[in-house]
Tab-separated table of C-alpha atoms in Angstrom:
chain	number	residue	atom	x	y	z
A	451	MET	CA	71.869	146.238	34.832
A	452	GLY	CA	71.941	144.480	31.383
A	453	THR	CA	71.024	141.147	30.349
A	454	LEU	CA	73.356	137.934	30.101
A	455	VAL	CA	73.806	135.931	26.922
A	456	LEU	CA	74.936	132.550	27.807
A	457	THR	CA	75.757	130.342	24.830
A	458	ARG	CA	75.813	126.604	24.550
A	459	THR	CA	79.381	126.113	25.882
A	460	ASP	CA	78.461	128.299	28.774
A	461	VAL	CA	75.586	126.468	29.817
A	462	GLU	CA	77.029	122.929	29.524
A	463	THR	CA	79.983	124.402	31.777
A	464	LEU	CA	77.873	126.210	34.333
A	465	LEU	CA	75.391	123.737	34.795
A	466	SER	CA	76.390	120.208	36.095
A	467	ALA	CA	73.970	117.240	35.797
A	468	ASP	CA	73.368	116.845	39.443
A	469	ALA	CA	72.932	120.342	39.865
A	470	CYS	CA	70.378	120.435	36.997
A	471	ARG	CA	68.759	117.229	38.627
A	472	ALA	CA	68.267	119.034	42.044
A	473	ALA	CA	66.887	122.322	40.144
A	474	VAL	CA	64.616	120.408	38.424
A	475	GLU	CA	63.412	117.807	41.384
A	476	GLU	CA	62.614	121.099	43.240
A	477	ALA	CA	60.498	122.493	40.519
A	478	PHE	CA	58.509	119.051	40.088
A	479	ARG	CA	58.220	119.332	44.078
A	480	ALA	CA	57.065	123.082	43.945
A	481	TYR	CA	54.437	122.119	41.151
A	482	GLY	CA	53.415	118.900	42.842
A	483	SER	CA	52.891	120.912	46.054
A	484	GLY	CA	50.883	123.659	44.674
A	485	ASP	CA	53.416	126.098	45.214
A	486	ALA	CA	54.012	126.750	41.433
A	487	ALA	CA	51.437	127.616	38.705
A	488	ALA	CA	50.778	125.543	35.963
A	489	PRO	CA	53.254	126.157	33.116
A	490	SER	CA	51.884	127.081	29.890
A	491	VAL	CA	52.724	125.769	26.319
A	492	LEU	CA	51.793	127.041	22.930
A	493	GLY	CA	52.392	125.380	19.409
A	494	VAL	CA	52.225	127.821	16.097
A	495	ARG	CA	52.624	125.959	13.082
A	496	GLY	CA	54.332	127.099	9.745
A	497	ALA	CA	55.395	126.288	6.498
A	498	GLY	CA	57.828	123.261	6.864
A	499	GLY	CA	57.797	123.474	10.523
A	500	GLY	CA	56.478	125.511	13.717
A	501	PHE	CA	57.590	126.845	16.706
A	502	HIS	CA	57.089	125.638	20.294
A	503	ILE	CA	56.579	127.739	23.383
A	504	LYS	CA	56.584	127.000	26.902
A	505	ALA	CA	56.642	129.536	29.877
A	506	GLY	CA	56.142	129.397	33.155
A	507	PHE	CA	56.843	131.051	36.929
A	508	LEU	CA	58.999	129.488	39.404
A	509	CYS	CA	60.214	130.714	42.958
A	510	ARG	CA	63.874	129.856	43.750
A	511	ASP	CA	65.366	132.401	46.037
A	512	ARG	CA	63.770	134.969	44.117
A	513	GLN	CA	60.822	134.745	41.455
A	514	PHE	CA	61.855	133.770	37.863
A	515	PHE	CA	59.644	133.459	34.656
A	516	ALA	CA	61.185	131.837	31.552
A	517	ALA	CA	60.003	131.466	28.272
A	518	LYS	CA	61.494	128.728	25.771
A	519	VAL	CA	60.861	129.497	22.118
A	520	ASN	CA	62.019	126.356	19.826
A	521	GLY	CA	61.575	126.052	16.163
A	522	ASN	CA	61.690	122.780	15.114
A	523	PHE	CA	62.172	122.554	11.054
A	524	TYR	CA	62.379	119.224	9.526
A	525	GLY	CA	64.048	120.281	6.253
A	526	ASN	CA	66.958	121.677	7.971
A	527	ALA	CA	69.242	118.975	7.788
A	528	ALA	CA	69.272	119.598	4.150
A	529	LEU	CA	70.676	122.963	4.817
A	530	GLY	CA	73.234	121.831	7.270
A	531	LEU	CA	71.408	123.154	10.270
A	532	PRO	CA	69.757	121.524	13.447
A	533	ARG	CA	66.180	120.469	13.328
A	534	ILE	CA	65.682	122.340	16.384
A	535	GLN	CA	66.798	125.768	17.089
A	536	GLY	CA	65.956	128.213	19.701
A	537	VAL	CA	66.350	130.479	22.770
A	538	VAL	CA	65.277	130.691	26.685
A	539	ILE	CA	64.383	134.307	27.741
A	540	LEU	CA	64.592	134.163	31.777
A	541	SER	CA	63.367	137.133	33.551
A	542	ASP	CA	62.622	138.637	36.825
A	543	GLY	CA	59.558	137.466	38.077
A	544	ASP	CA	58.423	140.691	40.057
A	545	THR	CA	59.583	143.058	37.684
A	546	GLY	CA	59.820	141.736	34.254
A	547	ALA	CA	63.383	142.607	33.739
A	548	PRO	CA	65.032	140.202	31.144
A	549	LEU	CA	67.913	138.572	33.289
A	550	ALA	CA	69.371	136.399	30.710
A	551	VAL	CA	69.082	134.808	27.103
A	552	LEU	CA	70.214	131.215	27.007
A	553	ASP	CA	70.651	128.606	24.248
A	554	SER	CA	67.757	126.330	24.251
A	555	ALA	CA	69.180	123.239	23.028
A	556	SER	CA	71.572	122.902	25.780
A	557	ILE	CA	69.023	123.491	28.533
A	558	THR	CA	66.314	121.137	26.833
A	559	MET	CA	68.751	118.328	26.648
A	560	LEU	CA	70.177	118.766	30.378
A	561	ARG	CA	66.661	119.423	31.720
A	562	THR	CA	64.785	116.379	29.956
A	563	ALA	CA	67.591	114.137	31.019
A	564	ALA	CA	67.358	115.555	34.603
A	565	ALA	CA	63.706	115.038	34.601
A	566	THR	CA	64.170	111.045	33.780
A	567	ALA	CA	66.822	110.835	36.356
A	568	VAL	CA	64.375	112.409	38.760
A	569	ALA	CA	61.678	110.031	37.752
A	570	ALA	CA	63.951	106.984	37.783
A	571	GLN	CA	64.824	107.970	41.516
A	572	TYR	CA	61.026	107.363	42.405
A	573	LEU	CA	59.960	105.043	39.932
A	574	ALA	CA	62.363	102.666	38.913
A	575	THR	CA	63.881	99.733	41.160
A	576	ALA	CA	66.343	100.728	43.570
A	577	ASN	CA	68.938	98.245	41.940
A	578	ALA	CA	68.016	98.530	38.356
A	579	ALA	CA	71.413	97.995	36.560
A	580	THR	CA	70.233	97.449	32.887
A	581	VAL	CA	69.032	99.946	30.519
A	582	THR	CA	68.400	100.153	26.819
A	583	ILE	CA	68.158	103.551	25.165
A	584	CYS	CA	66.332	103.728	22.152
A	585	GLY	CA	67.621	106.729	20.108
A	586	CYS	CA	71.371	107.289	20.214
A	587	GLY	CA	71.836	111.041	19.517
A	588	VAL	CA	72.528	113.790	21.901
A	589	GLN	CA	69.675	113.352	23.969
A	590	GLY	CA	70.320	109.547	24.363
A	591	ARG	CA	73.852	110.415	25.782
A	592	ALA	CA	72.380	113.183	28.167
A	593	GLN	CA	69.875	110.550	29.371
A	594	LEU	CA	72.301	107.884	30.217
A	595	MET	CA	74.501	109.885	31.853
A	596	ALA	CA	72.088	111.244	33.973
A	597	LEU	CA	70.466	107.750	35.042
A	598	ALA	CA	74.138	106.595	35.816
A	599	ARG	CA	73.866	109.214	38.619
A	600	VAL	CA	71.051	107.736	40.262
A	601	ARG	CA	71.432	103.908	39.382
A	602	PRO	CA	74.130	101.502	39.480
A	603	ILE	CA	74.135	101.063	35.784
A	604	ARG	CA	76.402	98.035	34.639
A	605	LYS	CA	74.721	97.056	31.143
A	606	VAL	CA	73.452	99.058	28.405
A	607	PHE	CA	71.695	98.256	25.166
A	608	ALA	CA	71.896	100.706	22.695
A	609	PHE	CA	69.013	100.910	19.912
A	610	ASP	CA	68.795	103.228	17.042
A	611	SER	CA	67.289	103.472	13.163
A	612	GLU	CA	70.905	104.090	12.313
A	613	GLN	CA	73.049	100.974	13.136
A	614	ALA	CA	76.348	102.718	12.874
A	615	ARG	CA	74.821	105.517	15.327
A	616	ALA	CA	74.110	102.529	17.840
A	617	GLN	CA	77.786	101.189	17.452
A	618	SER	CA	79.498	104.299	17.940
A	619	PHE	CA	77.237	105.358	21.103
A	620	ALA	CA	77.822	101.807	22.444
A	621	SER	CA	81.461	102.161	22.233
A	622	THR	CA	81.719	105.630	23.091
A	623	MET	CA	79.433	105.419	26.433
A	624	GLY	CA	80.755	102.065	27.640
A	625	ARG	CA	84.202	103.446	27.588
A	626	GLU	CA	83.191	106.854	29.560
A	627	LEU	CA	81.077	105.055	31.887
A	628	ASN	CA	82.872	101.918	32.327
A	629	VAL	CA	79.528	99.676	31.505
A	630	ASP	CA	79.017	96.693	29.080
A	631	ALA	CA	77.420	98.694	26.351
A	632	THR	CA	75.997	96.850	23.045
A	633	ALA	CA	74.584	98.041	20.217
A	634	VAL	CA	71.447	95.733	19.088
A	635	ASP	CA	68.910	95.479	16.279
A	636	ASP	CA	66.551	93.599	18.010
A	637	LEU	CA	64.433	96.222	20.544
A	638	ARG	CA	62.033	93.857	21.813
A	639	ALA	CA	64.940	91.265	23.317
A	640	ALA	CA	66.638	94.344	24.490
A	641	THR	CA	63.990	95.870	26.491
A	642	ARG	CA	62.580	92.426	27.725
A	643	ALA	CA	66.056	92.157	29.362
A	644	SER	CA	65.914	95.812	30.951
A	645	ALA	CA	64.979	97.488	33.794
A	646	ILE	CA	65.134	100.925	32.294
A	647	VAL	CA	64.021	101.533	29.440
A	648	VAL	CA	64.155	105.475	27.416
A	649	THR	CA	62.691	106.203	24.214
A	650	CYS	CA	64.054	109.453	22.768
A	651	THR	CA	63.285	109.489	19.305
A	652	SER	CA	61.340	111.571	16.753
A	653	SER	CA	59.284	108.621	15.913
A	654	ARG	CA	55.580	108.989	14.462
A	655	HIS	CA	54.904	105.326	15.265
A	656	PRO	CA	55.106	103.051	18.570
A	657	LEU	CA	58.387	101.698	19.094
A	658	LEU	CA	57.084	99.725	22.251
A	659	CYS	CA	54.196	97.289	21.997
A	660	ALA	CA	52.704	94.623	24.155
A	661	GLY	CA	55.318	92.136	25.205
A	662	PHE	CA	58.364	94.488	25.196
A	663	LEU	CA	58.659	95.096	28.726
A	664	ALA	CA	59.654	92.817	31.559
A	665	ALA	CA	58.066	92.891	35.340
A	666	GLY	CA	59.048	95.738	37.044
A	667	ALA	CA	60.541	97.818	34.138
A	668	PHE	CA	60.401	101.716	34.401
A	669	VAL	CA	60.252	103.354	30.820
A	670	ALA	CA	60.975	107.040	30.268
A	671	ALA	CA	59.126	108.028	27.393
A	672	VAL	CA	60.762	111.059	25.962
A	673	GLY	CA	60.370	111.777	22.531
A	674	ALA	CA	56.712	112.453	21.953
A	675	ASP	CA	56.337	116.300	22.809
A	676	SER	CA	53.888	117.129	19.637
A	677	GLU	CA	50.862	115.431	18.228
A	678	GLU	CA	52.090	113.624	15.727
A	679	LYS	CA	54.991	111.914	17.540
A	680	GLN	CA	54.527	108.692	19.021
A	681	GLU	CA	56.814	105.972	20.892
A	682	ILE	CA	54.474	103.949	22.924
A	683	ASP	CA	51.833	101.836	21.775
A	684	ALA	CA	48.334	102.839	23.166
A	685	ALA	CA	47.232	99.308	24.191
A	686	LEU	CA	50.551	98.932	25.975
A	687	LEU	CA	50.234	102.150	27.946
A	688	ALA	CA	46.762	101.174	28.722
A	689	SER	CA	47.953	98.120	30.699
A	690	VAL	CA	50.721	99.867	32.654
A	691	THR	CA	50.888	102.269	35.607
A	692	VAL	CA	51.243	105.697	33.834
A	693	VAL	CA	52.888	108.842	35.458
A	694	THR	CA	52.948	112.441	33.547
A	695	ASP	CA	55.233	115.381	33.820
A	696	VAL	CA	51.655	117.653	33.261
A	697	THR	CA	48.966	115.518	32.475
A	698	ALA	CA	46.812	117.705	30.602
A	699	GLN	CA	49.745	118.573	28.435
A	700	CYS	CA	50.411	114.882	27.906
A	701	ALA	CA	46.890	114.398	27.133
A	702	ALA	CA	47.493	117.252	24.179
A	703	ILE	CA	50.732	116.365	22.814
A	704	GLY	CA	52.050	112.899	24.495
A	705	ASP	CA	51.959	109.347	24.163
A	706	LEU	CA	48.940	109.799	26.415
A	707	HIS	CA	47.309	111.629	23.721
A	708	HIS	CA	47.207	108.613	21.465
A	709	ALA	CA	46.187	106.311	24.084
A	710	ILE	CA	43.328	108.826	24.766
A	711	GLU	CA	42.511	109.088	20.684
A	712	ALA	CA	42.523	105.074	20.636
A	713	GLY	CA	40.022	104.992	23.435
A	714	GLN	CA	41.930	102.827	25.472
A	715	LEU	CA	42.918	105.265	28.432
A	716	THR	CA	41.654	108.336	29.986
A	717	SER	CA	43.315	111.381	31.796
A	718	GLU	CA	41.373	110.258	34.586
A	719	ARG	CA	43.196	106.824	34.756
A	720	VAL	CA	46.644	108.234	35.226
A	721	HIS	CA	48.464	107.067	38.307
A	722	ALA	CA	49.843	110.523	39.213
A	723	GLU	CA	51.877	113.604	38.221
A	724	LEU	CA	55.718	113.329	38.933
A	725	GLY	CA	55.653	116.420	41.027
A	726	GLN	CA	52.705	114.705	43.102
A	727	ILE	CA	55.197	111.890	43.971
A	728	VAL	CA	57.991	114.133	44.528
A	729	ALA	CA	55.918	115.873	47.047
A	730	HIS	CA	54.735	112.703	48.744
A	731	LYS	CA	50.878	113.683	47.805
A	732	LYS	CA	50.782	110.232	46.011
A	733	PRO	CA	52.932	106.969	46.280
A	734	GLY	CA	55.526	106.376	43.570
A	735	ARG	CA	56.337	102.484	43.042
A	736	ARG	CA	54.134	100.193	44.941
A	737	SER	CA	55.563	96.704	43.994
A	738	PRO	CA	58.979	95.172	42.801
A	739	ASP	CA	57.014	93.978	39.595
A	740	GLU	CA	55.019	96.964	38.851
A	741	ILE	CA	55.652	98.411	35.341
A	742	ILE	CA	55.583	102.368	34.869
A	743	VAL	CA	55.927	104.476	32.009
A	744	PHE	CA	56.774	108.048	32.617
A	745	ASP	CA	55.423	110.220	29.816
A	746	SER	CA	57.731	113.031	29.573
A	747	THR	CA	56.468	115.800	27.289
A	748	GLY	CA	58.823	118.676	29.024
A	749	MET	CA	57.443	120.896	31.698
A	750	ALA	CA	58.134	124.367	31.376
A	751	LEU	CA	59.113	124.672	34.822
A	752	GLN	CA	62.096	122.438	34.053
A	753	ASP	CA	63.366	124.875	31.616
A	754	VAL	CA	62.550	127.719	34.473
A	755	ALA	CA	64.580	125.722	36.730
A	756	ALA	CA	67.301	125.008	34.712
A	757	SER	CA	67.495	128.329	32.942
A	758	ALA	CA	67.784	130.093	36.586
A	759	ALA	CA	70.287	127.543	38.114
A	760	ALA	CA	72.695	128.645	35.030
A	761	TYR	CA	72.257	132.157	35.395
A	762	GLU	CA	72.808	132.165	39.158
A	763	GLN	CA	76.219	130.275	38.404
A	764	ALA	CA	76.974	132.488	36.009
A	765	VAL	CA	76.424	135.188	37.856
A	766	GLN	CA	78.743	133.890	40.499
A	767	THR	CA	81.312	133.202	38.218
A	768	GLY	CA	81.372	136.103	36.014
A	769	ARG	CA	80.612	133.932	32.788
A	770	GLY	CA	78.535	134.846	29.926
A	771	THR	CA	78.098	138.478	27.787
A	772	LEU	CA	76.635	141.050	29.506
A	773	VAL	CA	74.560	143.222	26.949
A	774	SER	CA	71.911	146.203	27.171
A	775	LEU	CA	68.752	145.269	25.269
A	776	SER	CA	67.368	149.123	25.965
A	777	ALA	CA	70.565	151.069	24.551
């Protein structure tokens, strides 16, 4: 039958933000209901970087398996290469037949933003209209675009370690979304004035600390997906309601990991996994003033769901390049 090769352009054409959000929400629901097995994560270190492998099974109309293999090499910028590169291998979950090989950057960008949007639906206040985006790269753009689909965003604060990038982000996104977008250099002032805060950086030191959040704030902590990364101060995390994508994974590589290591928090004190909330096994927001942090390390089932949705659309539309790996 052959295997489809789907490039970054293919994926971004095939997979709309709404379709990706719906697929990711269903993946969280399946996981929270116990209808999907816990996904697996493997990290392999090498000279100058390493590889991150996430894999899992998910049943849509059929059983799918996907494994995402991402290389993360910090010295790539000097070589004119992206820091993170990789592929997703999507297979038939019943026969093992490889169905598609997809660019992982586009899948990761879309499914990570979709997870934030799903979390915001259940955890942000309904009238949340002001958001701070901390980290104004490609992921920051995707995050804001996804949030604007589920909340009435009218005001955006853009913060980045490179002020010029924050200014460009504010100008571009303000125009595209028809919102008031401003580049800021005072992160605390911006987050104190925001109902939603997104951190999507590669920081190794806390960006948000005690006193940075207003009552009722929802935070999507997206950047910490390995042991050395951290965006949320341990004491701050211990003082708020914590929701994870996968608690065991967050305890190993997320912001939760640092709070546990600092003796500020335990896994048992995590309020819920997002899937449990989506599946109505546990409550989401419990009061207007509750401050909630979503520790988003990236669940492999998100990759399976997004890849399967892109593949199904490719089959329907005839997009992609069909190859025979066994030829």
